[in-house]
Amino acid sequence: DARVTQTPRHKVTEMGQEVTMRCQPILGHNTVFWYRQTMMQGLELLAYFRNRAPLDDSGMPKDRFSAEMPDATLATLKIQPSEPRDSAVYFCASGLLLGVEQFFGPGTRLTVL
Amino acid sequence: QKEVEQNSGPLSVPEGAIASLNCTYSDRGSQSFFWYRQYSGKSPELIMFIYSNGDKEDGRFTAQLNKASQYVSLLIRDSQPSDSATYLCAVMGRNAGGTSYGKLTFGQGTILTVHP
């Protein structure tokens, strides 16, 4: 049963700390997306990778957020330093370049105190 | 104006009724349109997609697209309590193979409650 996995599922941290979230896309998928979901803003795209290359990270606050794909099986989203306004659920999704569906992982619920 | 707007909801319908969810989008060149369902505390899952003007049916679900009016809708017939969820409309950018291809812009979602 192919699924996108994300770790950790929950993270509580204090303002100013570094947060790293990890995602394992479905094997064979060549596009990876990072989304953030809040009640106020809904589901927003933060970054988009195609064949491990960053294609669009215009949705990310560049000064504190960074996204990478060290290899085809791992995508990371890092926040440094974290702020209370970063509290949200962060979803990773993967898909095929010419495919229809994006498959979402279970999400990481981040709380920054 | 937001790129993708959905009827604000929440929407409450009785079991067995038709639920109608609406979405408008601002980019006239958008090519593909999606409806995702998200249960509380869970991740979004795709239930329908549509590319061409007209209707597309899949079981109890019908997606309708009118590109001239920049309007997409989802009808759920014979609504069941298990359909209670947030429904997200999403629009994909226009350039096949370009940097916007595959990139989805989501609406705020409409909360649907189906009561017995």
Short mmCIF file of C-alpha atoms in Angstrom, two decimals:
data_model
loop_
_atom_site.label_atom_id
_atom_site.label_comp_id
_atom_site.label_asym_id
_atom_site.label_seq_id
_atom_site.Cartn_x
_atom_site.Cartn_y
_atom_site.Cartn_z
CA ASP A 1 0.00 0.00 0.00
CA ALA A 2 1.94 3.02 -1.29
CA ARG A 3 1.61 6.08 0.90
CA VAL A 4 3.34 9.36 1.55
CA THR A 5 4.85 9.31 5.02
CA GLN A 6 5.68 12.31 7.16
CA THR A 7 7.58 12.69 10.40
CA PRO A 8 7.03 13.83 13.03
CA ARG A 9 3.23 13.73 13.16
CA HIS A 10 3.15 16.29 15.96
CA LYS A 11 5.72 18.81 17.09
CA VAL A 12 5.54 21.31 19.92
CA THR A 13 8.43 23.70 20.20
CA GLU A 14 9.33 27.08 21.57
CA MET A 15 9.74 30.22 19.56
CA GLY A 16 13.21 30.54 18.12
CA GLN A 17 13.89 26.82 17.88
CA GLU A 18 14.69 25.02 14.63
CA VAL A 19 12.07 22.66 13.26
CA THR A 20 12.71 20.01 10.62
CA MET A 21 9.89 18.09 8.99
CA ARG A 22 10.49 15.09 6.76
CA CYS A 23 8.55 13.50 3.97
CA GLN A 24 8.98 10.25 2.08
CA PRO A 25 7.12 10.48 -1.23
CA ILE A 26 5.56 7.47 -2.90
CA LEU A 27 8.25 5.48 -4.68
CA GLY A 28 8.44 6.51 -8.33
CA HIS A 29 6.69 9.84 -7.90
CA ASN A 30 8.73 12.67 -9.39
CA THR A 31 6.87 15.70 -8.05
CA VAL A 32 6.77 16.70 -4.39
CA PHE A 33 4.80 19.52 -2.82
CA TRP A 34 4.87 21.13 0.61
CA TYR A 35 1.63 22.77 1.81
CA ARG A 36 0.66 24.60 4.96
CA GLN A 37 -2.90 24.59 6.25
CA THR A 38 -4.37 27.03 8.75
CA MET A 39 -7.92 28.01 9.58
CA MET A 40 -7.35 31.55 8.37
CA GLN A 41 -5.41 30.94 5.15
CA GLY A 42 -6.58 27.48 4.17
CA LEU A 43 -4.23 25.21 2.21
CA GLU A 44 -1.28 27.11 0.75
CA LEU A 45 1.51 25.82 -1.44
CA LEU A 46 4.95 26.51 0.05
CA ALA A 47 7.28 24.70 -2.34
CA TYR A 48 7.21 22.39 -5.34
CA PHE A 49 9.91 20.01 -6.55
CA ARG A 50 10.14 18.23 -9.87
CA ASN A 51 12.72 15.47 -10.23
CA ARG A 52 14.25 16.73 -6.97
CA ALA A 53 14.84 20.22 -8.37
CA PRO A 54 13.06 23.11 -6.67
CA LEU A 55 10.65 24.58 -9.18
CA ASP A 56 8.68 27.07 -7.16
CA ASP A 57 9.15 28.18 -3.58
CA SER A 58 7.41 31.53 -3.92
CA GLY A 59 4.97 30.60 -1.16
CA MET A 60 7.70 30.26 1.44
CA PRO A 61 9.05 32.99 3.72
CA LYS A 62 12.62 32.81 2.47
CA ASP A 63 14.25 34.26 5.52
CA ARG A 64 13.25 31.38 7.79
CA PHE A 65 12.01 28.51 5.66
CA SER A 66 14.02 26.18 3.47
CA ALA A 67 13.03 23.09 1.52
CA GLU A 68 15.30 20.45 0.03
CA MET A 69 15.27 17.00 -1.54
CA PRO A 70 18.58 15.35 -0.65
CA ASP A 71 17.49 12.27 -2.58
CA ALA A 72 14.43 10.91 -4.35
CA THR A 73 13.11 9.30 -1.17
CA LEU A 74 13.36 12.26 1.17
CA ALA A 75 12.06 15.82 1.20
CA THR A 76 12.69 18.15 4.11
CA LEU A 77 11.14 21.42 5.23
CA LYS A 78 13.08 23.41 7.79
CA ILE A 79 12.04 26.46 9.80
CA GLN A 80 14.75 28.42 11.57
CA PRO A 81 13.95 30.27 13.74
CA SER A 82 10.35 29.22 14.33
CA GLU A 83 7.67 31.72 15.32
CA PRO A 84 4.18 31.28 16.81
CA ARG A 85 2.62 32.29 13.47
CA ASP A 86 4.19 29.18 11.93
CA SER A 87 1.78 27.02 13.92
CA ALA A 88 -0.15 25.02 11.33
CA VAL A 89 -0.49 21.60 9.77
CA TYR A 90 2.20 20.99 7.15
CA PHE A 91 1.35 18.52 4.41
CA CYS A 92 3.64 16.87 1.95
CA ALA A 93 2.13 15.52 -1.28
CA SER A 94 3.63 13.60 -4.17
CA GLY A 95 2.55 12.76 -7.68
CA LEU A 96 3.62 11.98 -11.18
CA LEU A 97 4.56 14.83 -13.49
CA LEU A 98 1.81 14.11 -15.98
CA GLY A 99 -0.50 12.53 -13.47
CA VAL A 100 -3.75 13.88 -12.16
CA GLU A 101 -3.66 13.20 -8.48
CA GLN A 102 -1.51 14.53 -5.70
CA PHE A 103 -1.32 12.07 -2.83
CA PHE A 104 -1.15 13.75 0.52
CA GLY A 105 0.71 12.54 3.56
CA PRO A 106 -0.89 12.57 7.02
CA GLY A 107 0.63 15.93 7.89
CA THR A 108 2.78 17.34 10.68
CA ARG A 109 0.89 19.40 13.22
CA LEU A 110 3.30 22.09 14.42
CA THR A 111 2.71 24.22 17.48
CA VAL A 112 5.17 26.99 18.23
CA LEU A 113 4.78 28.44 21.72
CA GLN B 1 -9.97 38.84 -5.25
CA LYS B 2 -8.80 35.38 -4.26
CA GLU B 3 -7.69 33.08 -7.06
CA VAL B 4 -10.13 30.35 -6.05
CA GLU B 5 -13.29 31.10 -4.10
CA GLN B 6 -15.83 28.69 -2.67
CA ASN B 7 -19.29 29.23 -1.23
CA SER B 8 -18.64 30.04 2.37
CA GLY B 9 -20.80 27.47 4.07
CA PRO B 10 -21.11 25.68 6.29
CA LEU B 11 -23.66 23.72 4.32
CA SER B 12 -26.09 21.45 6.08
CA VAL B 13 -28.33 19.03 4.19
CA PRO B 14 -30.55 16.14 5.28
CA GLU B 15 -29.58 12.58 4.47
CA GLY B 16 -30.70 11.63 0.98
CA ALA B 17 -30.70 15.21 -0.34
CA ILE B 18 -28.48 16.72 -3.02
CA ALA B 19 -25.56 18.79 -1.76
CA SER B 20 -24.32 21.50 -4.12
CA LEU B 21 -20.84 22.95 -3.71
CA ASN B 22 -19.65 25.86 -5.81
CA CYS B 23 -16.31 27.32 -6.79
CA THR B 24 -15.15 30.21 -8.98
CA TYR B 25 -11.63 30.92 -10.20
CA SER B 26 -9.91 34.01 -11.51
CA ASP B 27 -7.33 32.67 -13.99
CA ARG B 28 -9.16 32.23 -17.27
CA GLY B 29 -6.34 30.10 -18.65
CA SER B 30 -6.67 27.42 -15.97
CA GLN B 31 -6.89 23.97 -17.46
CA SER B 32 -7.75 21.43 -14.80
CA PHE B 33 -10.08 21.45 -11.84
CA PHE B 34 -10.21 19.20 -8.83
CA TRP B 35 -12.40 18.45 -5.86
CA TYR B 36 -10.71 17.13 -2.74
CA ARG B 37 -12.47 15.89 0.38
CA GLN B 38 -10.91 16.37 3.80
CA TYR B 39 -12.28 14.72 6.90
CA SER B 40 -11.60 16.45 10.18
CA GLY B 41 -8.03 15.84 11.29
CA LYS B 42 -7.14 14.00 8.08
CA SER B 43 -5.38 14.86 4.85
CA PRO B 44 -7.12 15.86 1.60
CA GLU B 45 -8.05 13.10 -0.84
CA LEU B 46 -9.03 13.50 -4.47
CA ILE B 47 -12.62 12.63 -5.32
CA MET B 48 -13.16 14.19 -8.78
CA PHE B 49 -11.32 16.03 -11.52
CA ILE B 50 -12.60 17.65 -14.68
CA TYR B 51 -10.94 19.22 -17.72
CA SER B 52 -13.72 19.84 -20.23
CA ASN B 53 -16.82 21.98 -20.12
CA GLY B 54 -19.92 20.10 -19.07
CA ASP B 55 -20.66 17.41 -16.55
CA LYS B 56 -18.63 14.47 -15.34
CA GLU B 57 -20.29 11.82 -13.22
CA ASP B 58 -18.73 9.28 -10.88
CA GLY B 59 -21.19 7.37 -8.76
CA ARG B 60 -23.07 9.81 -6.55
CA PHE B 61 -20.74 12.66 -7.49
CA THR B 62 -21.09 14.99 -10.47
CA ALA B 63 -18.57 17.70 -11.30
CA GLN B 64 -19.69 20.54 -13.56
CA LEU B 65 -17.40 22.95 -15.36
CA ASN B 66 -18.22 26.17 -17.18
CA LYS B 67 -15.02 27.81 -18.38
CA ALA B 68 -16.82 30.82 -19.85
CA SER B 69 -18.21 31.62 -16.41
CA GLN B 70 -15.05 30.40 -14.63
CA TYR B 71 -17.22 28.21 -12.46
CA VAL B 72 -16.89 24.67 -11.12
CA SER B 73 -19.37 22.82 -9.00
CA LEU B 74 -19.72 19.48 -7.27
CA LEU B 75 -23.07 17.81 -6.73
CA ILE B 76 -23.44 14.98 -4.27
CA ARG B 77 -26.62 12.99 -4.76
CA ASP B 78 -28.24 10.90 -2.05
CA SER B 79 -26.02 12.54 0.56
CA GLN B 80 -24.91 10.31 3.43
CA PRO B 81 -23.65 11.23 6.90
CA SER B 82 -20.29 9.81 5.79
CA ASP B 83 -20.10 12.63 3.23
CA SER B 84 -19.76 15.13 6.08
CA ALA B 85 -16.37 16.73 5.51
CA THR B 86 -14.68 19.81 4.13
CA TYR B 87 -14.66 19.97 0.33
CA LEU B 88 -11.77 21.76 -1.30
CA CYS B 89 -11.86 23.08 -4.84
CA ALA B 90 -8.44 23.24 -6.54
CA VAL B 91 -7.30 24.67 -9.84
CA MET B 92 -4.18 23.72 -11.79
CA GLY B 93 -2.07 26.22 -13.71
CA ARG B 94 -2.12 26.42 -17.43
CA ASN B 95 1.30 25.61 -18.77
CA ALA B 96 1.63 21.92 -19.47
CA GLY B 97 5.23 21.02 -18.82
CA GLY B 98 5.93 24.55 -17.60
CA THR B 99 6.72 25.65 -14.11
CA SER B 100 3.09 26.05 -13.14
CA TYR B 101 2.06 22.59 -14.33
CA GLY B 102 1.05 20.37 -11.47
CA LYS B 103 0.78 23.32 -9.10
CA LEU B 104 -2.61 23.49 -7.39
CA THR B 105 -4.28 26.54 -5.92
CA PHE B 106 -6.92 25.63 -3.35
CA GLY B 107 -10.05 27.42 -2.23
CA GLN B 108 -10.81 27.90 1.46
CA GLY B 109 -13.10 24.90 1.49
CA THR B 110 -16.77 24.38 2.26
CA ILE B 111 -17.79 22.42 5.33
CA LEU B 112 -20.62 20.02 4.55
CA THR B 113 -22.71 18.38 7.23
CA VAL B 114 -25.22 15.68 6.31
CA HIS B 115 -27.63 15.09 9.17
CA PRO B 116 -29.68 11.89 9.54
#
